[in-house]
PDB file of C-alpha atoms in Angstrom:
ATOM      1  CA  MET A   8       0.046   0.001  -0.020  1.00 28.00           C
ATOM      2  CA  ALA A   9       1.199   3.407  -0.771  1.00 29.00           C
ATOM      3  CA  ASP A  10       2.262   5.665   2.001  1.00 30.00           C
ATOM      4  CA  GLY A  11      -1.084   7.490   3.017  1.00 33.00           C
ATOM      5  CA  GLY A  12      -3.149   4.531   1.395  1.00 35.00           C
ATOM      6  CA  GLU A  13      -6.252   3.799   3.278  1.00 39.00           C
ATOM      7  CA  PRO A  14      -7.484   0.124   3.877  1.00 40.00           C
ATOM      8  CA  GLU A  15     -10.674  -1.040   2.840  1.00 44.00           C
ATOM      9  CA  SER A  16     -13.290   0.237   5.729  1.00 51.00           C
ATOM     10  CA  SER A  17     -14.810  -2.107   8.233  1.00 66.00           C
ATOM     11  CA  ASP A  18     -17.298  -1.925  10.826  1.00 74.00           C
ATOM     12  CA  SER A  19     -14.612  -1.910  13.811  1.00 81.00           C
ATOM     13  CA  LEU A  20     -12.841   0.763  12.019  1.00 82.00           C
ATOM     14  CA  ARG A  21     -15.689   2.887  11.535  1.00 86.00           C
ATOM     15  CA  THR A  22     -16.836   2.237  15.267  1.00 90.00           C
ATOM     16  CA  PHE A  23     -13.157   3.223  16.528  1.00 90.00           C
ATOM     17  CA  GLY A  24     -13.151   6.526  14.276  1.00 91.00           C
ATOM     18  CA  ALA A  25     -16.619   7.331  15.815  1.00 93.00           C
ATOM     19  CA  MET A  26     -15.414   6.954  19.099  1.00 93.00           C
ATOM     20  CA  VAL A  27     -12.278   9.184  18.555  1.00 94.00           C
ATOM     21  CA  GLN A  28     -14.580  11.761  16.825  1.00 94.00           C
ATOM     22  CA  GLY A  29     -16.900  11.750  19.759  1.00 94.00           C
ATOM     23  CA  LEU A  30     -14.115  12.253  22.601  1.00 95.00           C
ATOM     24  CA  ARG A  31     -12.421  14.715  20.587  1.00 95.00           C
ATOM     25  CA  GLU A  32     -15.723  17.032  20.151  1.00 95.00           C
ATOM     26  CA  PHE A  33     -16.364  16.345  23.839  1.00 94.00           C
ATOM     27  CA  TYR A  34     -12.946  18.070  24.860  1.00 94.00           C
ATOM     28  CA  GLY A  35     -13.879  21.082  22.131  1.00 95.00           C
ATOM     29  CA  LEU A  36     -11.140  20.277  19.968  1.00 95.00           C
ATOM     30  CA  SER A  37     -11.028  20.881  15.935  1.00 95.00           C
ATOM     31  CA  ARG A  38      -9.445  18.043  13.790  1.00 94.00           C
ATOM     32  CA  GLU A  39      -6.978  20.808  13.133  1.00 94.00           C
ATOM     33  CA  GLU A  40      -6.136  21.539  16.676  1.00 95.00           C
ATOM     34  CA  PHE A  41      -6.316  17.532  17.723  1.00 95.00           C
ATOM     35  CA  GLY A  42      -3.903  16.791  14.900  1.00 94.00           C
ATOM     36  CA  ARG A  43      -1.589  19.354  16.151  1.00 94.00           C
ATOM     37  CA  ARG A  44      -1.464  18.246  19.620  1.00 95.00           C
ATOM     38  CA  ILE A  45      -0.687  14.269  18.494  1.00 95.00           C
ATOM     39  CA  GLY A  46       1.515  15.298  15.491  1.00 93.00           C
ATOM     40  CA  TYR A  47      -0.668  14.313  12.614  1.00 92.00           C
ATOM     41  CA  SER A  48      -2.505  16.376  10.050  1.00 92.00           C
ATOM     42  CA  LYS A  49      -6.221  17.214  10.218  1.00 91.00           C
ATOM     43  CA  HIS A  50      -6.696  14.987   6.933  1.00 90.00           C
ATOM     44  CA  THR A  51      -5.182  11.816   8.821  1.00 89.00           C
ATOM     45  CA  VAL A  52      -7.418  12.614  11.664  1.00 93.00           C
ATOM     46  CA  ALA A  53     -10.608  12.925   9.372  1.00 92.00           C
ATOM     47  CA  SER A  54      -9.407   9.431   7.858  1.00 86.00           C
ATOM     48  CA  VAL A  55      -9.314   7.831  11.015  1.00 90.00           C
ATOM     49  CA  GLU A  56     -12.526   9.231  12.151  1.00 92.00           C
ATOM     50  CA  LEU A  57     -14.314   8.281   9.139  1.00 89.00           C
ATOM     51  CA  GLY A  58     -13.040   4.683   9.344  1.00 84.00           C
ATOM     52  CA  ARG A  59     -11.036   5.008   6.150  1.00 77.00           C
ATOM     53  CA  ARG A  60      -7.624   4.730   7.648  1.00 78.00           C
ATOM     54  CA  MET A  61      -6.186   2.383  10.656  1.00 78.00           C
ATOM     55  CA  ALA A  62      -4.595   4.261  13.223  1.00 85.00           C
ATOM     56  CA  ASP A  63      -1.101   3.343  13.637  1.00 82.00           C
ATOM     57  CA  GLU A  64       0.740   2.718  17.145  1.00 82.00           C
ATOM     58  CA  ASP A  65       1.982   6.313  17.649  1.00 87.00           C
ATOM     59  CA  PHE A  66      -1.308   7.818  16.532  1.00 91.00           C
ATOM     60  CA  ILE A  67      -3.083   5.721  19.387  1.00 92.00           C
ATOM     61  CA  GLU A  68      -0.321   6.518  21.966  1.00 92.00           C
ATOM     62  CA  ALA A  69      -0.454  10.333  21.388  1.00 94.00           C
ATOM     63  CA  ALA A  70      -4.414  10.531  21.323  1.00 95.00           C
ATOM     64  CA  GLU A  71      -4.766   8.816  24.650  1.00 94.00           C
ATOM     65  CA  PRO A  72      -3.683  11.613  27.148  1.00 95.00           C
ATOM     66  CA  VAL A  73      -5.359  14.095  24.657  1.00 95.00           C
ATOM     67  CA  LEU A  74      -8.538  12.330  25.023  1.00 94.00           C
ATOM     68  CA  GLY A  75      -8.846  11.976  28.630  1.00 93.00           C
ATOM     69  CA  ASN A  76      -6.258   9.388  29.403  1.00 92.00           C
ATOM     70  CA  THR A  77      -8.807   6.800  30.517  1.00 93.00           C
ATOM     71  CA  GLY A  78      -7.165   4.147  28.549  1.00 91.00           C
ATOM     72  CA  ALA A  79     -10.344   3.613  26.387  1.00 91.00           C
ATOM     73  CA  VAL A  80      -8.297   4.634  22.845  1.00 92.00           C
ATOM     74  CA  ARG A  81      -5.867   1.815  23.614  1.00 90.00           C
ATOM     75  CA  LYS A  82      -8.569  -0.669  24.499  1.00 88.00           C
ATOM     76  CA  ALA A  83     -10.739   0.179  21.773  1.00 88.00           C
ATOM     77  CA  ALA A  84      -7.541  -0.213  19.384  1.00 85.00           C
ATOM     78  CA  GLY A  85      -7.405  -3.702  20.275  1.00 77.00           C
ATOM     79  CA  PHE A  86     -10.537  -4.874  18.733  1.00 77.00           C
ATOM     80  CA  VAL A  87     -10.127  -2.619  15.109  1.00 75.00           C
ATOM     81  CA  GLU A  88      -9.693  -5.128  12.596  1.00 63.00           C
ATOM     82  CA  ARG A  89      -8.622  -4.661   9.004  1.00 55.00           C
ATOM     83  CA  LYS A  90     -10.587  -6.345   5.952  1.00 52.00           C
ATOM     84  CA  PRO A  91     -10.252 -10.292   5.920  1.00 55.00           C
ATOM     85  CA  GLY A  92      -6.944 -12.214   5.227  1.00 55.00           C
ATOM     86  CA  LEU A  93      -4.686 -11.203   8.185  1.00 56.00           C
ATOM     87  CA  ALA A  94      -4.372 -13.220  11.316  1.00 57.00           C
ATOM     88  CA  THR A  95      -5.905 -11.479  14.153  1.00 55.00           C
ATOM     89  CA  TRP A  96      -2.491 -11.561  15.832  1.00 54.00           C
ATOM     90  CA  PHE A  97      -0.696 -10.341  12.956  1.00 69.00           C
ATOM     91  CA  GLN A  98      -2.865  -6.916  12.318  1.00 71.00           C
ATOM     92  CA  ARG A  99      -0.968  -4.909  15.035  1.00 74.00           C
ATOM     93  CA  TRP A 100       2.337  -5.711  12.778  1.00 82.00           C
ATOM     94  CA  ALA A 101       0.652  -5.047   9.659  1.00 80.00           C
ATOM     95  CA  ARG A 102      -0.256  -1.345  10.761  1.00 80.00           C
ATOM     96  CA  GLN A 103       3.391  -0.639  11.569  1.00 86.00           C
ATOM     97  CA  GLU A 104       4.490  -2.386   8.397  1.00 88.00           C
ATOM     98  CA  LYS A 105       2.431   0.113   6.292  1.00 87.00           C
ATOM     99  CA  THR A 106       4.653   2.971   7.679  1.00 90.00           C
ATOM    100  CA  ALA A 107       7.628   1.881   8.417  1.00 94.00           C
ATOM    101  CA  VAL A 108      11.133   3.120   7.357  1.00 96.00           C
ATOM    102  CA  THR A 109      13.238   0.127   7.785  1.00 97.00           C
ATOM    103  CA  LEU A 110      12.075  -3.431   7.691  1.00 97.00           C
ATOM    104  CA  PHE A 111      14.211  -6.426   8.256  1.00 98.00           C
ATOM    105  CA  ASN A 112      12.892 -10.255   7.895  1.00 97.00           C
ATOM    106  CA  TYR A 113      14.862 -13.517   8.401  1.00 98.00           C
ATOM    107  CA  GLU A 114      12.921 -16.825   7.456  1.00 96.00           C
ATOM    108  CA  CYS A 115      13.847 -20.179   7.569  1.00 95.00           C
ATOM    109  CA  ARG A 116      10.639 -22.107   6.686  1.00 95.00           C
ATOM    110  CA  MET A 117       9.285 -20.306   3.506  1.00 96.00           C
ATOM    111  CA  ILE A 118       9.852 -17.458   1.173  1.00 98.00           C
ATOM    112  CA  PRO A 119       8.629 -14.273   3.258  1.00 96.00           C
ATOM    113  CA  GLY A 120       5.355 -13.181   2.467  1.00 94.00           C
ATOM    114  CA  LEU A 121       6.451  -9.976   1.243  1.00 96.00           C
ATOM    115  CA  LEU A 122       8.179 -11.834  -1.446  1.00 98.00           C
ATOM    116  CA  GLN A 123       5.921 -14.669  -2.441  1.00 97.00           C
ATOM    117  CA  THR A 124       4.480 -15.008  -5.828  1.00 97.00           C
ATOM    118  CA  GLU A 125       0.851 -15.895  -6.080  1.00 97.00           C
ATOM    119  CA  ALA A 126       1.021 -19.430  -7.180  1.00 97.00           C
ATOM    120  CA  TYR A 127       3.656 -19.776  -4.155  1.00 98.00           C
ATOM    121  CA  ALA A 128       1.243 -18.051  -1.432  1.00 97.00           C
ATOM    122  CA  ARG A 129      -1.703 -20.319  -2.854  1.00 97.00           C
ATOM    123  CA  GLN A 130       0.160 -23.250  -2.398  1.00 97.00           C
ATOM    124  CA  LEU A 131       0.890 -22.491   1.068  1.00 96.00           C
ATOM    125  CA  PHE A 132      -2.826 -21.715   1.748  1.00 95.00           C
ATOM    126  CA  ALA A 133      -3.878 -24.973   0.103  1.00 95.00           C
ATOM    127  CA  ASP A 134      -1.620 -26.750   2.428  1.00 96.00           C
ATOM    128  CA  GLU A 135      -3.114 -25.325   5.601  1.00 92.00           C
ATOM    129  CA  LEU A 136      -4.543 -27.600   8.042  1.00 91.00           C
ATOM    130  CA  PRO A 137      -7.631 -27.336   8.838  1.00 90.00           C
ATOM    131  CA  PRO A 138      -8.273 -26.752   5.277  1.00 94.00           C
ATOM    132  CA  LEU A 139      -9.033 -23.164   4.080  1.00 91.00           C
ATOM    133  CA  THR A 140     -12.482 -22.497   2.043  1.00 93.00           C
ATOM    134  CA  ASP A 141     -11.873 -21.028  -1.158  1.00 93.00           C
ATOM    135  CA  LYS A 142     -13.175 -17.774   0.090  1.00 90.00           C
ATOM    136  CA  GLN A 143     -10.550 -18.024   2.797  1.00 90.00           C
ATOM    137  CA  ILE A 144      -7.907 -18.548   0.365  1.00 93.00           C
ATOM    138  CA  GLU A 145      -9.074 -15.574  -1.854  1.00 93.00           C
ATOM    139  CA  ALA A 146      -9.057 -13.128   1.155  1.00 90.00           C
ATOM    140  CA  ASN A 147      -5.583 -14.400   2.218  1.00 90.00           C
ATOM    141  CA  TRP A 148      -4.251 -13.776  -1.228  1.00 93.00           C
ATOM    142  CA  THR A 149      -5.733 -10.390  -1.630  1.00 91.00           C
ATOM    143  CA  ALA A 150      -4.383  -9.170   1.917  1.00 88.00           C
ATOM    144  CA  ARG A 151      -0.907 -10.574   1.003  1.00 91.00           C
ATOM    145  CA  GLU A 152      -1.026  -8.985  -2.495  1.00 93.00           C
ATOM    146  CA  GLU A 153      -1.758  -5.685  -1.045  1.00 89.00           C
ATOM    147  CA  ARG A 154       1.291  -5.800   1.690  1.00 90.00           C
ATOM    148  CA  GLN A 155       3.627  -6.831  -1.243  1.00 94.00           C
ATOM    149  CA  ARG A 156       2.791  -3.300  -2.731  1.00 92.00           C
ATOM    150  CA  LEU A 157       5.017  -1.760  -0.023  1.00 93.00           C
ATOM    151  CA  LEU A 158       8.198  -2.845  -1.842  1.00 95.00           C
ATOM    152  CA  ARG A 159       7.489  -0.631  -4.971  1.00 93.00           C
ATOM    153  CA  GLU A 160       5.393   2.203  -3.246  1.00 92.00           C
ATOM    154  CA  ARG A 161       7.722   3.094  -0.475  1.00 93.00           C
ATOM    155  CA  PRO A 162      10.900   3.588  -2.278  1.00 94.00           C
ATOM    156  CA  ASN A 163      12.573   5.575   0.832  1.00 95.00           C
ATOM    157  CA  THR A 164      11.927   2.109   2.970  1.00 96.00           C
ATOM    158  CA  ILE A 165      14.875   0.066   3.438  1.00 97.00           C
ATOM    159  CA  PHE A 166      14.123  -3.894   2.751  1.00 98.00           C
ATOM    160  CA  SER A 167      16.353  -6.393   4.171  1.00 98.00           C
ATOM    161  CA  PHE A 168      15.543 -10.214   3.835  1.00 98.00           C
ATOM    162  CA  ILE A 169      17.630 -13.338   4.948  1.00 98.00           C
ATOM    163  CA  ILE A 170      16.387 -16.494   3.625  1.00 98.00           C
ATOM    164  CA  GLU A 171      17.782 -20.114   4.009  1.00 97.00           C
ATOM    165  CA  GLU A 172      19.068 -21.810   0.776  1.00 97.00           C
ATOM    166  CA  GLN A 173      16.874 -24.802   2.054  1.00 96.00           C
ATOM    167  CA  VAL A 174      13.462 -22.903   1.341  1.00 97.00           C
ATOM    168  CA  PHE A 175      14.179 -23.324  -2.481  1.00 97.00           C
ATOM    169  CA  LEU A 176      15.638 -26.654  -2.226  1.00 96.00           C
ATOM    170  CA  ARG A 177      12.341 -27.875  -0.733  1.00 95.00           C
ATOM    171  CA  ARG A 178      10.676 -26.886  -3.902  1.00 96.00           C
ATOM    172  CA  THR A 179       7.221 -25.860  -2.469  1.00 96.00           C
ATOM    173  CA  GLY A 180       4.561 -26.371  -5.104  1.00 96.00           C
ATOM    174  CA  GLY A 181       6.478 -28.194  -7.214  1.00 97.00           C
ATOM    175  CA  ILE A 182       9.340 -27.111 -10.044  1.00 97.00           C
ATOM    176  CA  GLU A 183       7.379 -24.760 -11.723  1.00 97.00           C
ATOM    177  CA  ILE A 184       6.108 -23.034  -8.968  1.00 97.00           C
ATOM    178  CA  THR A 185       9.774 -22.588  -7.383  1.00 97.00           C
ATOM    179  CA  ARG A 186      11.046 -21.153 -10.773  1.00 97.00           C
ATOM    180  CA  GLY A 187       8.581 -18.776 -10.694  1.00 97.00           C
ATOM    181  CA  ALA A 188       9.258 -18.060  -7.219  1.00 98.00           C
ATOM    182  CA  ILE A 189      13.123 -17.516  -7.880  1.00 98.00           C
ATOM    183  CA  ASP A 190      12.399 -15.344 -11.023  1.00 98.00           C
ATOM    184  CA  HIS A 191      10.365 -13.306  -9.115  1.00 98.00           C
ATOM    185  CA  LEU A 192      13.079 -12.835  -6.489  1.00 98.00           C
ATOM    186  CA  LEU A 193      15.714 -12.064  -8.996  1.00 98.00           C
ATOM    187  CA  GLU A 194      13.353  -9.268 -10.391  1.00 97.00           C
ATOM    188  CA  ILE A 195      12.610  -7.784  -6.693  1.00 97.00           C
ATOM    189  CA  GLY A 196      16.206  -7.933  -6.061  1.00 97.00           C
ATOM    190  CA  GLN A 197      16.620  -5.321  -8.748  1.00 97.00           C
ATOM    191  CA  LEU A 198      14.893  -2.465  -6.426  1.00 97.00           C
ATOM    192  CA  ARG A 199      17.582  -0.200  -4.975  1.00 96.00           C
ATOM    193  CA  ASN A 200      15.793  -0.291  -1.710  1.00 97.00           C
ATOM    194  CA  VAL A 201      15.582  -4.206  -1.382  1.00 98.00           C
ATOM    195  CA  GLU A 202      18.362  -6.259  -0.420  1.00 98.00           C
ATOM    196  CA  ILE A 203      17.977 -10.196  -0.543  1.00 98.00           C
ATOM    197  CA  GLN A 204      20.610 -12.523   1.107  1.00 98.00           C
ATOM    198  CA  ILE A 205      20.716 -16.279   1.039  1.00 98.00           C
ATOM    199  CA  LEU A 206      22.027 -18.121   4.096  1.00 97.00           C
ATOM    200  CA  PRO A 207      23.905 -21.098   2.907  1.00 96.00           C
ATOM    201  CA  LEU A 208      22.819 -24.479   3.534  1.00 94.00           C
ATOM    202  CA  VAL A 209      26.142 -25.704   4.996  1.00 94.00           C
ATOM    203  CA  GLN A 210      26.768 -23.256   7.887  1.00 91.00           C
ATOM    204  CA  LYS A 211      29.251 -23.811  10.355  1.00 92.00           C
ATOM    205  CA  SER A 212      28.137 -21.108  12.672  1.00 94.00           C
ATOM    206  CA  HIS A 213      24.499 -20.000  12.576  1.00 95.00           C
ATOM    207  CA  ALA A 214      23.105 -16.925  14.589  1.00 95.00           C
ATOM    208  CA  GLY A 215      19.269 -17.587  13.771  1.00 94.00           C
ATOM    209  CA  LEU A 216      18.714 -20.860  15.247  1.00 93.00           C
ATOM    210  CA  HIS A 217      15.986 -19.611  17.564  1.00 93.00           C
ATOM    211  CA  GLY A 218      13.898 -19.150  14.816  1.00 92.00           C
ATOM    212  CA  PRO A 219      12.319 -16.457  12.358  1.00 94.00           C
ATOM    213  CA  ILE A 220      13.029 -12.653  12.968  1.00 95.00           C
ATOM    214  CA  ALA A 221      11.083  -9.643  11.688  1.00 96.00           C
ATOM    215  CA  LEU A 222      12.086  -6.160  12.923  1.00 97.00           C
ATOM    216  CA  LEU A 223      11.033  -2.821  11.822  1.00 96.00           C
ATOM    217  CA  GLU A 224      12.086   0.908  12.504  1.00 96.00           C
ATOM    218  CA  THR A 225       9.016   3.393  12.894  1.00 93.00           C
ATOM    219  CA  PRO A 226       9.148   7.117  11.336  1.00 91.00           C
ATOM    220  CA  LYS A 227       9.871   8.155  14.904  1.00 89.00           C
ATOM    221  CA  HIS A 228      13.026   5.529  15.077  1.00 93.00           C
ATOM    222  CA  LYS A 229      11.381   3.165  17.279  1.00 93.00           C
ATOM    223  CA  TRP A 230      11.894  -0.137  16.738  1.00 95.00           C
ATOM    224  CA  PHE A 231       9.481  -3.254  17.202  1.00 94.00           C
ATOM    225  CA  GLY A 232       9.953  -6.933  16.387  1.00 93.00           C
ATOM    226  CA  TYR A 233       7.460  -9.731  15.466  1.00 91.00           C
ATOM    227  CA  SER A 234       7.979 -13.616  16.053  1.00 86.00           C
ATOM    228  CA  GLU A 235       5.052 -16.073  14.445  1.00 82.00           C
ATOM    229  CA  GLY A 236       4.563 -19.851  15.815  1.00 78.00           C
ATOM    230  CA  GLN A 237       2.081 -22.239  15.445  1.00 78.00           C
ATOM    231  CA  GLU A 238      -1.307 -20.415  15.842  1.00 70.00           C
ATOM    232  CA  SER A 239       0.187 -17.379  17.196  1.00 74.00           C
ATOM    233  CA  GLY A 240       2.537 -14.332  16.921  1.00 79.00           C
ATOM    234  CA  LEU A 241       4.254 -12.388  19.603  1.00 85.00           C
ATOM    235  CA  TYR A 242       4.527  -8.670  18.986  1.00 86.00           C
ATOM    236  CA  ILE A 243       7.636  -7.644  20.800  1.00 91.00           C
ATOM    237  CA  SER A 244       8.507  -3.772  22.089  1.00 89.00           C
ATOM    238  CA  ASP A 245      10.938  -4.519  25.064  1.00 93.00           C
ATOM    239  CA  PRO A 246      14.179  -2.553  24.347  1.00 94.00           C
ATOM    240  CA  LYS A 247      16.356  -5.321  25.419  1.00 96.00           C
ATOM    241  CA  ALA A 248      14.673  -7.881  23.429  1.00 95.00           C
ATOM    242  CA  ILE A 249      14.800  -5.638  20.398  1.00 96.00           C
ATOM    243  CA  SER A 250      18.571  -5.323  21.232  1.00 97.00           C
ATOM    244  CA  VAL A 251      19.031  -9.093  21.057  1.00 96.00           C
ATOM    245  CA  LEU A 252      17.107  -9.641  17.908  1.00 96.00           C
ATOM    246  CA  GLN A 253      19.043  -6.968  15.924  1.00 97.00           C
ATOM    247  CA  ILE A 254      22.388  -8.284  17.153  1.00 97.00           C
ATOM    248  CA  ARG A 255      21.234 -11.644  15.984  1.00 97.00           C
ATOM    249  CA  TYR A 256      20.150 -10.080  12.595  1.00 98.00           C
ATOM    250  CA  ALA A 257      23.250  -8.412  12.148  1.00 98.00           C
ATOM    251  CA  ARG A 258      25.365 -11.384  12.725  1.00 97.00           C
ATOM    252  CA  MET A 259      23.434 -13.303  10.084  1.00 97.00           C
ATOM    253  CA  ARG A 260      23.778 -10.618   7.745  1.00 97.00           C
ATOM    254  CA  SER A 261      27.379 -11.212   8.275  1.00 97.00           C
ATOM    255  CA  GLN A 262      26.846 -15.115   7.861  1.00 97.00           C
ATOM    256  CA  ALA A 263      24.662 -14.797   4.597  1.00 98.00           C
ATOM    257  CA  LEU A 264      25.935 -14.371   1.367  1.00 98.00           C
ATOM    258  CA  THR A 265      26.192 -10.905  -0.097  1.00 98.00           C
ATOM    259  CA  HIS A 266      23.183  -9.503  -2.212  1.00 98.00           C
ATOM    260  CA  GLU A 267      25.190 -10.038  -5.295  1.00 98.00           C
ATOM    261  CA  ASP A 268      26.455 -13.554  -4.640  1.00 98.00           C
ATOM    262  CA  SER A 269      22.861 -14.481  -3.320  1.00 98.00           C
ATOM    263  CA  MET A 270      21.365 -13.325  -6.665  1.00 98.00           C
ATOM    264  CA  SER A 271      24.081 -15.546  -8.629  1.00 98.00           C
ATOM    265  CA  LEU A 272      23.208 -18.217  -6.143  1.00 97.00           C
ATOM    266  CA  LEU A 273      19.149 -18.001  -7.027  1.00 97.00           C
ATOM    267  CA  GLN A 274      20.065 -17.835 -10.772  1.00 97.00           C
ATOM    268  CA  ARG A 275      22.273 -21.338 -10.254  1.00 97.00           C
ATOM    269  CA  MET A 276      19.431 -22.972  -8.656  1.00 96.00           C
ATOM    270  CA  ARG A 277      16.978 -21.974 -11.218  1.00 95.00           C
ATOM    271  CA  GLY A 278      19.042 -23.221 -14.010  1.00 95.00           C
ATOM    272  CA  ASP A 279      19.511 -26.415 -11.977  1.00 94.00           C
ATOM    273  CA  LEU A 280      15.592 -27.022 -11.922  1.00 91.00           C
TER     274      LEU A 280
END
């Protein structure tokens, strides 16, 4: 989604927006004055109040004390949902992802969602247990495709991906889907704001054995992390925990192949299919 873009509205988005508007008017604040106090434009405030835009973490935290400091804004934000296709536990991360200035992702299980082709993603959805309905698969792909627009529509955001070589050797979906997936990575890898590194299969020392890592930096230079497991996801904001993840990610960047060597490896793997 482009910077400033707005997600499809939902009942929860509109309800949250109406609550913000009601509290703002109760305290006698215009949209312009309210926006000035929390550091957002009146247009952004209007979009949130009308249910056209999901309030990000900074908006919520800044609005809370201005609107009475009762905890109502924070609590209500926890019930806001985007359109279908994003797991409940992932929605908070997705809000931050839209405006991040830096995004890091290490993946050892599959090609990261931001880099998946439609055929590859649909194979993953088809393999879900319990099985998904056709409607659920369509909603999942629509949401994933929307997220992927970040790569091209946020050229000033730095995207770094570290992917295990074994992800490609598994040949998820078969040879043709794997070829398409590699071709897509070779194309995306040409973008100036995207760095893709492959971590070789044979690795004497490995800093990522604790599992996948996702990190992002907000426009206000705050860092957050995310870790996903079986039927759950953990949103990480504790600075000490973030520091550990940053150290591990930095070490893996030094252990992985360079972007150029990774592109060459992908080309060789594609040729071997």
